PDB file of C-alpha atoms in Angstrom:
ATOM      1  CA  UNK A  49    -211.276  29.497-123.319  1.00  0.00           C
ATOM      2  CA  UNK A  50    -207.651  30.177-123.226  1.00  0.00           C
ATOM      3  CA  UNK A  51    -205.580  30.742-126.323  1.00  0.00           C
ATOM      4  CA  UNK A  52    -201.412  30.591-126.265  1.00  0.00           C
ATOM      5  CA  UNK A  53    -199.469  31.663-129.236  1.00  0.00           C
ATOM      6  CA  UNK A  54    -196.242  29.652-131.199  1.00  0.00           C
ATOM      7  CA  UNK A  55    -193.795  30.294-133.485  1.00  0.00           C
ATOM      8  CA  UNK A  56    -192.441  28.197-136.156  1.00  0.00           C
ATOM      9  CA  UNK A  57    -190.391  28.486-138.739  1.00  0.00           C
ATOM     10  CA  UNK A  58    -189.809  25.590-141.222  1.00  0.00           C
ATOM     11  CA  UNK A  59    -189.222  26.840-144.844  1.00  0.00           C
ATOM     12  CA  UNK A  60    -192.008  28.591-146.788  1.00  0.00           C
ATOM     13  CA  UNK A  61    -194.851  29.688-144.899  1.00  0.00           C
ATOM     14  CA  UNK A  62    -197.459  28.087-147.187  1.00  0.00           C
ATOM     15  CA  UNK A  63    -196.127  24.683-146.465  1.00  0.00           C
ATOM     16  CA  UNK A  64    -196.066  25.370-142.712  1.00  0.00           C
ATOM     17  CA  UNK A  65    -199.410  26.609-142.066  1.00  0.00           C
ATOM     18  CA  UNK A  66    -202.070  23.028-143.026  1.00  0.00           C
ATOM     19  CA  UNK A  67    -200.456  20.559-140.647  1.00  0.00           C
ATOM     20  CA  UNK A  68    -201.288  23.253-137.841  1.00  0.00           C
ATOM     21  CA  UNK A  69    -204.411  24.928-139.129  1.00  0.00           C
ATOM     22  CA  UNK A  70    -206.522  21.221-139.697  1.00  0.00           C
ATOM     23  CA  UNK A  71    -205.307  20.327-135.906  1.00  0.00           C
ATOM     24  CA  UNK A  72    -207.686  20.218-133.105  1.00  0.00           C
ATOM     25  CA  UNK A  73    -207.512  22.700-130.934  1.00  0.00           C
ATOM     26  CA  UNK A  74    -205.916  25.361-133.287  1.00  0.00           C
ATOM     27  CA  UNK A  75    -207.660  28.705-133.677  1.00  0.00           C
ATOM     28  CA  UNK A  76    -205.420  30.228-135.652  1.00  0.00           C
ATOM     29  CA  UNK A  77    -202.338  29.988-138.186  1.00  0.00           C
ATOM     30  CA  UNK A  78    -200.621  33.375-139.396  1.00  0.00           C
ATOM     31  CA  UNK A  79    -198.140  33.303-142.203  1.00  0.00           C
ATOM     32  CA  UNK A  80    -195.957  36.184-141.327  1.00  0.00           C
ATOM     33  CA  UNK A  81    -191.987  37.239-140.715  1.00  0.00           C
ATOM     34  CA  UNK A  82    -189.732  37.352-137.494  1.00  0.00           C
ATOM     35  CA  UNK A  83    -186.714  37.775-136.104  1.00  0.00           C
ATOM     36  CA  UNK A  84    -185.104  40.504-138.454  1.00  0.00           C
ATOM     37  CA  UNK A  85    -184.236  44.122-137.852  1.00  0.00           C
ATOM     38  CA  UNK A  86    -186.378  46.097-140.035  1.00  0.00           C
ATOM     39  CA  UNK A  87    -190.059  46.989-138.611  1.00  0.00           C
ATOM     40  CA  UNK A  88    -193.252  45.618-140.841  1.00  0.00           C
ATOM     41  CA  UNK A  89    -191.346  44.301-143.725  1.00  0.00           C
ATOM     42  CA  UNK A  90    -192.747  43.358-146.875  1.00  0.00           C
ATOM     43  CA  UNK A  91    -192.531  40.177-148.720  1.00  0.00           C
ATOM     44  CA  UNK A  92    -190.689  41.965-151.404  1.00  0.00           C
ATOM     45  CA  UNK A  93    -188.749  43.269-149.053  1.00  0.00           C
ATOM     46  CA  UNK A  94    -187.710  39.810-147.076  1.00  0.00           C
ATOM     47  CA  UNK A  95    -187.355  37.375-150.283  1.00  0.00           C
ATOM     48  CA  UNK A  96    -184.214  39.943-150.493  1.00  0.00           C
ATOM     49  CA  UNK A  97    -182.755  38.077-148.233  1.00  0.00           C
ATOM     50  CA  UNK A  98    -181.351  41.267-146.393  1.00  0.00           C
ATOM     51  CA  UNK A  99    -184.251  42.184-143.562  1.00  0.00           C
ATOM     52  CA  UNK A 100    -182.955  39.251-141.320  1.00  0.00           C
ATOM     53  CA  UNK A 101    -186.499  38.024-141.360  1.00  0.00           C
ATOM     54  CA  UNK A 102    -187.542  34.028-141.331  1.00  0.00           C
ATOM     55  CA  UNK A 103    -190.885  33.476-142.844  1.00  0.00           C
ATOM     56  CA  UNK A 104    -192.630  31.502-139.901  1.00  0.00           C
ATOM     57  CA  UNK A 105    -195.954  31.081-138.849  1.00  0.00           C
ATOM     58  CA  UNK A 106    -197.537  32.502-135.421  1.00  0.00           C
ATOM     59  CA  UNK A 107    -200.067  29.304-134.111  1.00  0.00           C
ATOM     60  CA  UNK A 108    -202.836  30.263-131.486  1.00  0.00           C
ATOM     61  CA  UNK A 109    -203.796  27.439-129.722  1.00  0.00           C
ATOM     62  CA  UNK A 110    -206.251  26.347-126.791  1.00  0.00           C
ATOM     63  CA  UNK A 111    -203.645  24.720-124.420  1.00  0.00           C
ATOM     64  CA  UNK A 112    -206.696  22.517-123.208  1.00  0.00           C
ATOM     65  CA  UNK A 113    -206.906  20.865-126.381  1.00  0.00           C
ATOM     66  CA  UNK A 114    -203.282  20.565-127.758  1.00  0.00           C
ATOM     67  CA  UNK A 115    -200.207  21.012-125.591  1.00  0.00           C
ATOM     68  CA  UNK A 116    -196.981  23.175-126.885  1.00  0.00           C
ATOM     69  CA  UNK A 117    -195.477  19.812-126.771  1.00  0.00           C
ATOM     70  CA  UNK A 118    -197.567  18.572-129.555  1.00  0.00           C
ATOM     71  CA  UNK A 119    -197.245  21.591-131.623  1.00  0.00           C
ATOM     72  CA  UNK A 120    -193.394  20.856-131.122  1.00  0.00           C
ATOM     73  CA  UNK A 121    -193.952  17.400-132.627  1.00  0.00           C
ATOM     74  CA  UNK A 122    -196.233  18.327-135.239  1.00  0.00           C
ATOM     75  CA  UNK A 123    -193.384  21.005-136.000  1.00  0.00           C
ATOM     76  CA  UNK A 124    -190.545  18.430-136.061  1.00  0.00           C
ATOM     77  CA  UNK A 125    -192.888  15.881-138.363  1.00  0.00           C
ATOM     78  CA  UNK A 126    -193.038  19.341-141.044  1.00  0.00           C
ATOM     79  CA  UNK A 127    -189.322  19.706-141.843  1.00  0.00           C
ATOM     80  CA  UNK A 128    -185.603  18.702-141.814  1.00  0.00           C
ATOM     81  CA  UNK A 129    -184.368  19.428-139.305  1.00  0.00           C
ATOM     82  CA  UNK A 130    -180.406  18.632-140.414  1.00  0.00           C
ATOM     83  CA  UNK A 131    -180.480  21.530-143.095  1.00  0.00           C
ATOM     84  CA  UNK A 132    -179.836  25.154-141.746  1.00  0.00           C
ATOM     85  CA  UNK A 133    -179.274  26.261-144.708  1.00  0.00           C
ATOM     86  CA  UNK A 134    -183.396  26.532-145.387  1.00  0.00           C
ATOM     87  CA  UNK A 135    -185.639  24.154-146.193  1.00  0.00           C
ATOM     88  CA  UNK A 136    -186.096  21.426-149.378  1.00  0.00           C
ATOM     89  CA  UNK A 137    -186.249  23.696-152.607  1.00  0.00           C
ATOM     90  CA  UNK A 138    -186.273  26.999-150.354  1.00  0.00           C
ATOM     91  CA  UNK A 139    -182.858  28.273-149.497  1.00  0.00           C
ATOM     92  CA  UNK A 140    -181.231  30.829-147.455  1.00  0.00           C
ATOM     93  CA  UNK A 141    -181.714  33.022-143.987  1.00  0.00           C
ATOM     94  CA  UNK A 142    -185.462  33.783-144.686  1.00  0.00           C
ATOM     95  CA  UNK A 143    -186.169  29.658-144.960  1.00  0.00           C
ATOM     96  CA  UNK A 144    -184.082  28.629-142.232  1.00  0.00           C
ATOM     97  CA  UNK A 145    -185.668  26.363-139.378  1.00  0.00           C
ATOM     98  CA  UNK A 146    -186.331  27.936-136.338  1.00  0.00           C
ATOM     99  CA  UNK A 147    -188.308  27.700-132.974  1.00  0.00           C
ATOM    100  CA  UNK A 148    -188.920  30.872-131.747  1.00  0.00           C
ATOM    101  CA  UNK A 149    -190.071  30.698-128.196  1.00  0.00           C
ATOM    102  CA  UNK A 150    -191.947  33.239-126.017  1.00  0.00           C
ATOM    103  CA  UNK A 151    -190.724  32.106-122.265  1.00  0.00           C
ATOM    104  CA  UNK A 152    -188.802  29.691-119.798  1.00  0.00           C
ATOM    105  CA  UNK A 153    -191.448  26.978-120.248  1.00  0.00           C
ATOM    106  CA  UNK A 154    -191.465  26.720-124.126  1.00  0.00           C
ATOM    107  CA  UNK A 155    -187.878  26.777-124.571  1.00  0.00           C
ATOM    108  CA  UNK A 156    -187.085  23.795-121.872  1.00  0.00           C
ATOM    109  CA  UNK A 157    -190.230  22.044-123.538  1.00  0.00           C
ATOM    110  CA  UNK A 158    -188.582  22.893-127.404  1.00  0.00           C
ATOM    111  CA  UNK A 159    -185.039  21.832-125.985  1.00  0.00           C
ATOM    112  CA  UNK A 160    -185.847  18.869-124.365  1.00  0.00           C
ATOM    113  CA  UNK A 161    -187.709  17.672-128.012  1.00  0.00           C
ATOM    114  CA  UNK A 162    -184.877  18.846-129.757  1.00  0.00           C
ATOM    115  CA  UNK A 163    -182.283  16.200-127.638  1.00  0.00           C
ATOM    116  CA  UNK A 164    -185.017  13.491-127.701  1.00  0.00           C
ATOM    117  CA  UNK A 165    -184.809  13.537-131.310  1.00  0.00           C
ATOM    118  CA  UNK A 166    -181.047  14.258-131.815  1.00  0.00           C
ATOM    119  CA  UNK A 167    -181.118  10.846-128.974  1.00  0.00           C
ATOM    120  CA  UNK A 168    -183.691   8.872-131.681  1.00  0.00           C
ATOM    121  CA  UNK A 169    -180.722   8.501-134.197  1.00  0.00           C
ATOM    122  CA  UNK A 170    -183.692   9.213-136.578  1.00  0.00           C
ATOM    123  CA  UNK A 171    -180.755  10.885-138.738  1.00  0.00           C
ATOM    124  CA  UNK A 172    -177.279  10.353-139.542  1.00  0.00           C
ATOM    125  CA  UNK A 173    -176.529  14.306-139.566  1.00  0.00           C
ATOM    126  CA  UNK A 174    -176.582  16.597-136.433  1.00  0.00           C
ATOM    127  CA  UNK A 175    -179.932  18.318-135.777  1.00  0.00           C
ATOM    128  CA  UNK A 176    -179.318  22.093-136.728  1.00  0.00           C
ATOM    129  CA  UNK A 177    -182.641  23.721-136.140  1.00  0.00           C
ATOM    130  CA  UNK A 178    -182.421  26.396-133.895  1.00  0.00           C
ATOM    131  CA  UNK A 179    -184.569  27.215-130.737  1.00  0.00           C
ATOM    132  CA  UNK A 180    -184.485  31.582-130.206  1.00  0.00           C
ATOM    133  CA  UNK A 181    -186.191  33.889-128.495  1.00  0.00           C
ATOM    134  CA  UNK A 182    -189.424  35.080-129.971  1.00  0.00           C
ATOM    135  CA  UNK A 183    -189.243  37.976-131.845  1.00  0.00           C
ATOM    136  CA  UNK A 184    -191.306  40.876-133.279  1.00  0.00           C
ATOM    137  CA  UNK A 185    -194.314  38.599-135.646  1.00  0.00           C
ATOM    138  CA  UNK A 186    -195.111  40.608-138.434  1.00  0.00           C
ATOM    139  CA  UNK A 187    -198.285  39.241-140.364  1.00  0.00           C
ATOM    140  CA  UNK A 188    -197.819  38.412-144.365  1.00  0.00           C
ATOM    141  CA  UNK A 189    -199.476  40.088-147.016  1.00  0.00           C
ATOM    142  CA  UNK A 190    -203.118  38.723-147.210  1.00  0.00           C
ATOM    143  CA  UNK A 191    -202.567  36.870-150.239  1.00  0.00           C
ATOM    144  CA  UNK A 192    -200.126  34.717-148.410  1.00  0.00           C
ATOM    145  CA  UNK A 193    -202.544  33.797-145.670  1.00  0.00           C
ATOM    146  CA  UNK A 194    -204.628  30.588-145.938  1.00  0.00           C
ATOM    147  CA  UNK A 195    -202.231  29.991-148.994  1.00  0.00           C
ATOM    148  CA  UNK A 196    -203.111  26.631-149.199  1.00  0.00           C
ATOM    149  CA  UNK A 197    -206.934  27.060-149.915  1.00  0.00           C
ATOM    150  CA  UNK A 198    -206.477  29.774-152.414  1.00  0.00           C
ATOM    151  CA  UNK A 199    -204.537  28.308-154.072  1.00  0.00           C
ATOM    152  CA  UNK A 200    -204.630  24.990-154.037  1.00  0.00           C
ATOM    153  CA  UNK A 201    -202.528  23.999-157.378  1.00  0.00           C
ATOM    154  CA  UNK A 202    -199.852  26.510-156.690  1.00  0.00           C
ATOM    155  CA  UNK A 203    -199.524  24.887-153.054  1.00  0.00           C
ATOM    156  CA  UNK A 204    -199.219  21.326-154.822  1.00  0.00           C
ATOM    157  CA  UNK A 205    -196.207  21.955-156.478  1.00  0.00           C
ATOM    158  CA  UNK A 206    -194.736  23.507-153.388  1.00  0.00           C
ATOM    159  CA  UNK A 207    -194.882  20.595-152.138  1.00  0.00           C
ATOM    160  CA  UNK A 208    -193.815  18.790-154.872  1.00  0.00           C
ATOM    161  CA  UNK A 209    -190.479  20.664-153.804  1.00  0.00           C
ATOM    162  CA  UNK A 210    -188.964  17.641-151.504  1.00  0.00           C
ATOM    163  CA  UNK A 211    -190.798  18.018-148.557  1.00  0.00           C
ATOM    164  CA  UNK A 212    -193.638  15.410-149.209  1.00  0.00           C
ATOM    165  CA  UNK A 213    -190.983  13.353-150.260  1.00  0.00           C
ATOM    166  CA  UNK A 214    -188.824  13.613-147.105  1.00  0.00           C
ATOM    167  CA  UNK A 215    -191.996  13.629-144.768  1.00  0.00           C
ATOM    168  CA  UNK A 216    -192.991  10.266-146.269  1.00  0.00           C
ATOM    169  CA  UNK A 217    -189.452   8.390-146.037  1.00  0.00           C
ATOM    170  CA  UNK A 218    -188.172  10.335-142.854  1.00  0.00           C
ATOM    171  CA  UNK A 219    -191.610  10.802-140.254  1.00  0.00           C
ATOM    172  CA  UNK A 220    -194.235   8.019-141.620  1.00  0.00           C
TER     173      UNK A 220
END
């Protein structure tokens, strides 16, 4: 069996990592950080807002089962893709939407999506999310992984945030 890897980031990790991780075809979903400049940070350290880090989450996948181009969609479906400024109640660099792409292939398959849906007139703002080269993935903190088992109260109300809301009217 062969397993690729992906990297999205869409706002808080927790909300990222259930549309993914109940997908067939998924093996994995890792809450982590990317695409700052310090090594191995911390969550302390990135909710600072100064490490440069996004949280994201790194998706291994059998290709056999689910294309890249589906995790792109499932992606889009996730967020808001108008707002650079983070995502629903999260704000700032370390929220920020991002597809971080490991080669040639993913980034003409991420670009392509991104112009099909700037095309859709699906919004009446400019699609802002960015498509960058993959960075350094540094797994979360344990407690962070799986987030939305754990703890499944705490991951209600972050979802309660706007994004349920804006899934609903914007990707039903």
């Amino acid at each position: 069996m062969q397993t690729e890897t992906a990297i999205f980031a869409g706002g808080c990790f927790w909300c990222m990592v259930k549309p993914f991780d109940t997908y067939p075809g998924i093996k994995k979903v890792i809450s982590g950080y990317t695409g700052g400049h310090t090594v191995d940070p911390t969550y302390e350290e990135v909710k600072t807002q100064t490490t440069g880090h996004t949280e994201a989450v790194l998706i291994e996948f059998d290709p056999s089962v689910v294309s890249y181009e589906q995790l792109v969609e499932i992606y889009w479906n996730q967020t808001d893709p108008t707002d650079a400024l983070g995502q629903f109640q999260d704000r700032g660099d370390s929220y920020r939407p991002v597809i971080f792409v490991k080669d040639a292939t993913q980034r003409k398959i991420a670009e392509r999506s991104r112009t099909a849906l700037a095309n859709s007139r699906r919004f009446d703002k400019p699609i802002v999310t960015q498509i960058e080269d993959a960075q350094p993935f540094y797994p979360a903190e344990e407690y962070h992984q799986d987030f939305y088992k754990k703890d499944p109260a705490r991951f209600e109300l972050e979802e309660a945030g706007g994004r349920q809301a804006f899934i609903e009217k914007y990707w039903k």
